[in-house]
PDB file of C-alpha atoms in Angstrom:
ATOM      1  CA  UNK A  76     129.493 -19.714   7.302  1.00  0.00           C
ATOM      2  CA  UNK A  77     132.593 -19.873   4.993  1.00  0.00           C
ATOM      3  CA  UNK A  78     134.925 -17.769   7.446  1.00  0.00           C
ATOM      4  CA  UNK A  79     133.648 -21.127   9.854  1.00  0.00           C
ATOM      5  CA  UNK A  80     134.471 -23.463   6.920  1.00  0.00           C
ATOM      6  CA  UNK A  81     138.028 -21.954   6.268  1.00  0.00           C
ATOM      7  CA  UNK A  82     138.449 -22.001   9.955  1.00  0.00           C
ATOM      8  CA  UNK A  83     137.740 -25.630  10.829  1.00  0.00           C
ATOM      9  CA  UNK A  84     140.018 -26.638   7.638  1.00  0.00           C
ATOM     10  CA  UNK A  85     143.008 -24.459   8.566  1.00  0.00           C
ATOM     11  CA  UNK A  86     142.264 -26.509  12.338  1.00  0.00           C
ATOM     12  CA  UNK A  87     142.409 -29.507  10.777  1.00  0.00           C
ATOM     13  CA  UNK A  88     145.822 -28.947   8.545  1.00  0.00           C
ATOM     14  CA  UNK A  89     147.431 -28.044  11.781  1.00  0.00           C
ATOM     15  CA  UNK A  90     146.199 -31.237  13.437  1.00  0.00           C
ATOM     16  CA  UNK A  91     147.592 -33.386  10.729  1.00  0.00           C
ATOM     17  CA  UNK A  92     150.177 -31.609  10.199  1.00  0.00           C
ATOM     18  CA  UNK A  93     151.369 -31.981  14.118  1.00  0.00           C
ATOM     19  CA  UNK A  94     150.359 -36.072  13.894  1.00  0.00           C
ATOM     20  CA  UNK A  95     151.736 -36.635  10.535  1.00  0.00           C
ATOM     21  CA  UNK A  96     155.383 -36.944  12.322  1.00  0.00           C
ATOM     22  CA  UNK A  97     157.232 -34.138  10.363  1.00  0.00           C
ATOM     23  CA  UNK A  98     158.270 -32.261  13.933  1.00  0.00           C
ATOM     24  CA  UNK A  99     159.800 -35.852  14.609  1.00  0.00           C
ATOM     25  CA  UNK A 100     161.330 -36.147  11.468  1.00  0.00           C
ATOM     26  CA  UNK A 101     163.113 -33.404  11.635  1.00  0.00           C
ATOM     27  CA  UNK A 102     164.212 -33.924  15.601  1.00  0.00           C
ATOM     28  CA  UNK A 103     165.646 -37.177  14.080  1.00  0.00           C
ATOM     29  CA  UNK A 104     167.116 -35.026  11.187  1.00  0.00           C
ATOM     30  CA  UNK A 105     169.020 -32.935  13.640  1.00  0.00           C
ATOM     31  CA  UNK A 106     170.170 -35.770  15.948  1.00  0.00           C
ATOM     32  CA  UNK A 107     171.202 -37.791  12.902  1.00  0.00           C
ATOM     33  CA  UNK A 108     173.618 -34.374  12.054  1.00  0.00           C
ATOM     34  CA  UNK A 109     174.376 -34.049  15.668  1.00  0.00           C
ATOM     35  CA  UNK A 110     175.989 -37.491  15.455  1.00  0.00           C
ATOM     36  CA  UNK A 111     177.395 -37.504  12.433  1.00  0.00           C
ATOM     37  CA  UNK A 112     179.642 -34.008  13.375  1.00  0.00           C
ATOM     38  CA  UNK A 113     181.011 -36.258  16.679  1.00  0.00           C
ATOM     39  CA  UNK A 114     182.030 -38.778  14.586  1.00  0.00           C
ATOM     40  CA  UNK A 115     183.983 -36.071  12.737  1.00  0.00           C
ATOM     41  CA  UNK A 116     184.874 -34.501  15.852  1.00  0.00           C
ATOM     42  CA  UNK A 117     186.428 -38.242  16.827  1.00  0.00           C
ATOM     43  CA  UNK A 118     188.175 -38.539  13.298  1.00  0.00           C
ATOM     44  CA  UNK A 119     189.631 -34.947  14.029  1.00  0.00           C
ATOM     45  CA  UNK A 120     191.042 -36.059  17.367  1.00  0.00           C
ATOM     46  CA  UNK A 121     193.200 -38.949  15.673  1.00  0.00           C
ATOM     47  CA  UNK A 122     194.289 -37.049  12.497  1.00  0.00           C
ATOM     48  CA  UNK A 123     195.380 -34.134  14.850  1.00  0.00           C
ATOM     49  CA  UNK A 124     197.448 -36.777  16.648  1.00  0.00           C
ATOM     50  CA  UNK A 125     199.122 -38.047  13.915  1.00  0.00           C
ATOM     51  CA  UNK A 126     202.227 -35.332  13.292  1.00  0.00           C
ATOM     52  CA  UNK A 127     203.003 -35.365  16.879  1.00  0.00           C
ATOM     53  CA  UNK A 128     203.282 -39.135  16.180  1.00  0.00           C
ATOM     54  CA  UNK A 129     205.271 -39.276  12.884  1.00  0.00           C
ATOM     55  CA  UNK A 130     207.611 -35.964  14.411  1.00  0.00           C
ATOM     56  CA  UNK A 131     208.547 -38.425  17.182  1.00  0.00           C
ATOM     57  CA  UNK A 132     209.076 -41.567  14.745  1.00  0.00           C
ATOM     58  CA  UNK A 133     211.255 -39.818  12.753  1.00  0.00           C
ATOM     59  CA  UNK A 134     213.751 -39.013  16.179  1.00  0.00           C
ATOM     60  CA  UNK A 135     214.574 -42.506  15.010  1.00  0.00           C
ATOM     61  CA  UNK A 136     217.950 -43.088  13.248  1.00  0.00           C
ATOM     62  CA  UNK A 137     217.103 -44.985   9.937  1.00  0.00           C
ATOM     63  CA  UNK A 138     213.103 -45.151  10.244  1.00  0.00           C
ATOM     64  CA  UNK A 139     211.616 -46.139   6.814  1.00  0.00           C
ATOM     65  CA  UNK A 140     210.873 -43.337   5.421  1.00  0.00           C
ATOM     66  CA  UNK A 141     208.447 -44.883   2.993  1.00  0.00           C
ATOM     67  CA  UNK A 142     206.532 -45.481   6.108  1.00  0.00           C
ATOM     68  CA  UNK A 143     205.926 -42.524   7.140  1.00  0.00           C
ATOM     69  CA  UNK A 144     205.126 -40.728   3.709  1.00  0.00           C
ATOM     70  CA  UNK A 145     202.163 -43.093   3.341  1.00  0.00           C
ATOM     71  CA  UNK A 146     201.228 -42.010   6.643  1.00  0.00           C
ATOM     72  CA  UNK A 147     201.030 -38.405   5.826  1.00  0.00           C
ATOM     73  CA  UNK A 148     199.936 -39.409   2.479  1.00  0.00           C
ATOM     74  CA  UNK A 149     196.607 -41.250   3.825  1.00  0.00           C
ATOM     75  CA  UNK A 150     196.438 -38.747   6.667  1.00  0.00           C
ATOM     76  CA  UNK A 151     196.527 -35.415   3.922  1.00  0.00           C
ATOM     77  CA  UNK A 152     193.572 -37.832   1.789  1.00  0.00           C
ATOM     78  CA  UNK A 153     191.368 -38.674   4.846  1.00  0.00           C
ATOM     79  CA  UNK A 154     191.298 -34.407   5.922  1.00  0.00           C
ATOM     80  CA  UNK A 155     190.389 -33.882   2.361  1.00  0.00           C
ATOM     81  CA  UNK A 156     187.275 -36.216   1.835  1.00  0.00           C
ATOM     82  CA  UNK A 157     184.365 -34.159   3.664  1.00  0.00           C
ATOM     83  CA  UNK A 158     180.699 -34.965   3.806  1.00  0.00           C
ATOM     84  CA  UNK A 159     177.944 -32.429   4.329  1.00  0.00           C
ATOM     85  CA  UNK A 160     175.625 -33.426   7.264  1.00  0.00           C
ATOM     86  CA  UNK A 161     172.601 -32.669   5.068  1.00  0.00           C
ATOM     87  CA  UNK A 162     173.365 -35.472   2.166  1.00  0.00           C
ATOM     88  CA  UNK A 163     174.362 -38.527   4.049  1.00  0.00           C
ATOM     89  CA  UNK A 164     174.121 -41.000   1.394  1.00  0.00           C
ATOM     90  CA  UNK A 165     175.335 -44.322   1.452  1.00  0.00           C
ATOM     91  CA  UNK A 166     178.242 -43.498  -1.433  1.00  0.00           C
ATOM     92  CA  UNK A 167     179.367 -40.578   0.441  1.00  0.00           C
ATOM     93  CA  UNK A 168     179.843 -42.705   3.890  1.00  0.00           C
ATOM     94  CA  UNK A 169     181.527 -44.858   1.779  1.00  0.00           C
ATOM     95  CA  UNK A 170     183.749 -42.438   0.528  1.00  0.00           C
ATOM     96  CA  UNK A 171     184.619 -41.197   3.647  1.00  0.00           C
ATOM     97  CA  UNK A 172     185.173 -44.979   5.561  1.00  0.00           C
ATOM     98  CA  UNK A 173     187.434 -45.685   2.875  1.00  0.00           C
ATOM     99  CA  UNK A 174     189.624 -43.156   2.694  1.00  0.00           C
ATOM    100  CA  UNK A 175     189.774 -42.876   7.014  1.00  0.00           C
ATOM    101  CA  UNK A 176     190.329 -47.076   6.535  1.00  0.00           C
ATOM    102  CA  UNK A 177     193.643 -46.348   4.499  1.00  0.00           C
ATOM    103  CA  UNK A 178     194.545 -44.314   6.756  1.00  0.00           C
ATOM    104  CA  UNK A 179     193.800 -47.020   9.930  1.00  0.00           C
ATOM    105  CA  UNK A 180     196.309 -49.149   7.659  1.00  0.00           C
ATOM    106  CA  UNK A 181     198.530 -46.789   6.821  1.00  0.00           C
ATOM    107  CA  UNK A 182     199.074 -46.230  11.064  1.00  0.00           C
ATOM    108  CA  UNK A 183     198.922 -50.038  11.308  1.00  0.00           C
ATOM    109  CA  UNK A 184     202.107 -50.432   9.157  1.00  0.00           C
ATOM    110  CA  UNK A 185     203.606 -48.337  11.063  1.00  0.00           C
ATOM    111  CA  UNK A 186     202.916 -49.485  14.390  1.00  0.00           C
ATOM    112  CA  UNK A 187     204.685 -52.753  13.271  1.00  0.00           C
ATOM    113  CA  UNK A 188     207.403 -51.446  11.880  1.00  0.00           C
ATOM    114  CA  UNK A 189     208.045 -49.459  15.647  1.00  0.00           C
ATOM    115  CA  UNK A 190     208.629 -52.907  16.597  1.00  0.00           C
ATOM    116  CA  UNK A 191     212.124 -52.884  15.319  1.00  0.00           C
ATOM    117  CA  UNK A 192     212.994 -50.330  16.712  1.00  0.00           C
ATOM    118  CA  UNK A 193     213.596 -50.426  20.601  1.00  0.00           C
ATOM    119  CA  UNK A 194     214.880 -47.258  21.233  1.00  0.00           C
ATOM    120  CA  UNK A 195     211.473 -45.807  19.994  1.00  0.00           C
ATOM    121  CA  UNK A 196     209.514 -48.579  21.925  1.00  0.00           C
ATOM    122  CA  UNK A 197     210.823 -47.006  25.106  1.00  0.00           C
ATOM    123  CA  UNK A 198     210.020 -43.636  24.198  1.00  0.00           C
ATOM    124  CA  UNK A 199     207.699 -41.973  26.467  1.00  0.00           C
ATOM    125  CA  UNK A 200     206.568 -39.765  24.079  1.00  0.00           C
ATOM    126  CA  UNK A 201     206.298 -42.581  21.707  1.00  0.00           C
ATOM    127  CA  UNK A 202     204.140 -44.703  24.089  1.00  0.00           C
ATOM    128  CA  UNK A 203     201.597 -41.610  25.070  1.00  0.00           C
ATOM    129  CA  UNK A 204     200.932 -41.490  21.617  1.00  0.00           C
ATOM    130  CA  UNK A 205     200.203 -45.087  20.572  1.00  0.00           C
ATOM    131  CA  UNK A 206     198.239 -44.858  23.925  1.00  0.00           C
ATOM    132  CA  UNK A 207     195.736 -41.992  22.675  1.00  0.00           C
ATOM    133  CA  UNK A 208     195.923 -43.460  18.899  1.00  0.00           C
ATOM    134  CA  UNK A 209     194.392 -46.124  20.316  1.00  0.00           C
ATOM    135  CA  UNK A 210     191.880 -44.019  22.641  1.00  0.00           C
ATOM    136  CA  UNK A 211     190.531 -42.077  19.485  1.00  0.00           C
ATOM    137  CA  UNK A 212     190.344 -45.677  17.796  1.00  0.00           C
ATOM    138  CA  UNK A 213     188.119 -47.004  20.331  1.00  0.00           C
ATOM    139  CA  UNK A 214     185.850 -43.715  20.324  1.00  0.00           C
ATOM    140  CA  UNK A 215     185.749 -43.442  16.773  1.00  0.00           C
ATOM    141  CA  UNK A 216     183.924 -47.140  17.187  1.00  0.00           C
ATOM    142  CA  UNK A 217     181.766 -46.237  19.924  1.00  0.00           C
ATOM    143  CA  UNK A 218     180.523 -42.942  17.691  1.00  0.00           C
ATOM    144  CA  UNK A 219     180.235 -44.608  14.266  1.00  0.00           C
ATOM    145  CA  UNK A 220     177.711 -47.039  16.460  1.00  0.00           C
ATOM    146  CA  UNK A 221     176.385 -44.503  18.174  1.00  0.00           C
ATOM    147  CA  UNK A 222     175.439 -42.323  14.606  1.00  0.00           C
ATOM    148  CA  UNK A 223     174.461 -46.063  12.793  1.00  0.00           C
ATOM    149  CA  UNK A 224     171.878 -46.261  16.164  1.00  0.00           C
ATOM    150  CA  UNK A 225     170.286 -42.997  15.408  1.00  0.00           C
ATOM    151  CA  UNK A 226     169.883 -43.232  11.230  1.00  0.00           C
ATOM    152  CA  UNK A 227     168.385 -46.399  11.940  1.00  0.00           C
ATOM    153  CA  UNK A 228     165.973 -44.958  13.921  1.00  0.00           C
ATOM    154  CA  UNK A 229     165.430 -41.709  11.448  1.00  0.00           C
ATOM    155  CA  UNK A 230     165.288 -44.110   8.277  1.00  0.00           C
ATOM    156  CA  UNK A 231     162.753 -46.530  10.040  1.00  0.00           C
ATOM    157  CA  UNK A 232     160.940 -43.288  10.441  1.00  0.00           C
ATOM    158  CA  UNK A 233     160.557 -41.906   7.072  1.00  0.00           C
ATOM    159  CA  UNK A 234     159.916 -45.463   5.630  1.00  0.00           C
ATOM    160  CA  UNK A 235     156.768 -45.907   7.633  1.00  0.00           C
ATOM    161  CA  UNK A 236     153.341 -45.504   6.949  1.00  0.00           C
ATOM    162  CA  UNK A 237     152.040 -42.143   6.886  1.00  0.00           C
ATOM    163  CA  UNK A 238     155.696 -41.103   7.744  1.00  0.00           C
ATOM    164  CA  UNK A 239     156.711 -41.964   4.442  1.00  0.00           C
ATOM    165  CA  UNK A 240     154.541 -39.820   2.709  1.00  0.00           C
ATOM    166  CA  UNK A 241     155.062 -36.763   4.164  1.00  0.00           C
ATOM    167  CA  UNK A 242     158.952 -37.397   3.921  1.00  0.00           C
ATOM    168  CA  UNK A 243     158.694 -37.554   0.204  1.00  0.00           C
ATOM    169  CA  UNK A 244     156.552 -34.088   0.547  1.00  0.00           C
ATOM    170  CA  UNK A 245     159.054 -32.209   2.396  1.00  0.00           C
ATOM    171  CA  UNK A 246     162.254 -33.956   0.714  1.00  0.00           C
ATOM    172  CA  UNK A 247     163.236 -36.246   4.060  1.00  0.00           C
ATOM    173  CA  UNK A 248     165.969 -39.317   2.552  1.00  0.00           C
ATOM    174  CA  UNK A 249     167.185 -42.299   3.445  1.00  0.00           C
ATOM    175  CA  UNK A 250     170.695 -41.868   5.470  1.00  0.00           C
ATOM    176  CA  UNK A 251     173.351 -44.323   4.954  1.00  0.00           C
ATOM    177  CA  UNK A 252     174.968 -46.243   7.483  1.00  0.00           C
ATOM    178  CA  UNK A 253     178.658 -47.002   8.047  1.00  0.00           C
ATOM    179  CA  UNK A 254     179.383 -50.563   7.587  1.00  0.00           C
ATOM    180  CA  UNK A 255     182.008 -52.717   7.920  1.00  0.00           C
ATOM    181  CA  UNK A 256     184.850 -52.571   5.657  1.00  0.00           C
ATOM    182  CA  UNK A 257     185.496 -55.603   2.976  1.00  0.00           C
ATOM    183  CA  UNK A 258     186.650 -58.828   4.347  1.00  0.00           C
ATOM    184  CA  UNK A 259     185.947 -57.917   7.765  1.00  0.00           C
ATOM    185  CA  UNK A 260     183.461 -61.071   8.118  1.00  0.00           C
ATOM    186  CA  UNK A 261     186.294 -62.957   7.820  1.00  0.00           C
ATOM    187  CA  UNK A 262     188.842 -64.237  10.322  1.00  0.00           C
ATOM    188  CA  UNK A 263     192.593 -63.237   9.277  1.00  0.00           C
ATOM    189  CA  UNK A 264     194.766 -66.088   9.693  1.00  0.00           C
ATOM    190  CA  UNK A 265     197.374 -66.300  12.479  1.00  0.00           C
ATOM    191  CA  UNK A 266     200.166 -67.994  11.975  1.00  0.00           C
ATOM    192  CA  UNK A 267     203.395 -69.246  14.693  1.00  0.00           C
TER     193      UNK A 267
END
């Protein structure tokens, strides 16, 4: 009668364990990482363009060199902040946007200063590059969605009733999201 007892209990873990959403938990888990190393992947892509880029610029006779020191500068500082897939907290997104954003500005500054210089305007090299840069920009947008899409969907998980309780039991957290950078809400002003 007991070996029936232990039986029908060990049954019944199994059952609750199966319903109790951990398996889905972690399939969001993974996905969630999945994500997270193409946004990486999509960062990569534009830092790995950016010598080929700042090689060509400085063809140019009398480029500021200022200019492109805070481009290697921002590009040396956005390689060297990394975030492990597993601990995807708010403060380490953060960390991360911030120091890919001074790089974004960093390239921005320099993109207007090609502007004065024609010879480098024409520059088929030159152009191919701006021309991917701007590529990578749009698919690091479309992957940053993309990985905000899933954690949305993983957080609403583990916050849910009985989800929530067996993420606290096996140590499932709260992922953070990327969000837009300070000031984006409002317009810039354009001036003639």
């Amino acid at each position: 009668m007991k070996k029936l007892i232990y039986t029908l209990v060990a049954v019944l873990a199994v059952f609750s364990f199966s319903s109790c959403g951990y398996n889905s938990m972690v399939t969001l888990d993974e996905q969630v990482q999945s994500q997270w190393a193409q946004v990486q992947n999509v960062y990569q892509r534009r830092s790995d363009l950016i010598p080929n880029l700042v090689n060509t610029v400085k063809g140019a006779a009398n480029f500021e060199q200022s200019t492109l020191t805070k481009v290697i500068e921002a590009r040396a500082k956005a390689t060297s902040v990394t975030v492990d897939a597993s601990k995807l907290t708010p403060e380490s997104i953060q960390k991360f946007q911030a120091a890919q954003g001074e790089l974004t500005q960093s390239l921005g500054r320099l993109l207007v200063s090609v502007e004065r210089y024609p010879e480098l305007k024409a520059n088929q090299n030159f152009l191919e590059l701006q021309s991917q840069l701007e590529g990578s920009e749009n698919r690091i947008t479309v992957e940053r969605q993309k990985f905000n899409e899933i954690t949305q969907v993983y957080n609403s998980k583990i916050r849910t009733f009985p989800n929530n309780i067996t993420a606290g039991m096996f140590g499932f957290t709260k992922k953070g999201y990327f969000e837009a950078d300070a000031g984006a809400a409002k317009a810039p002003n354009v001036q003639f």
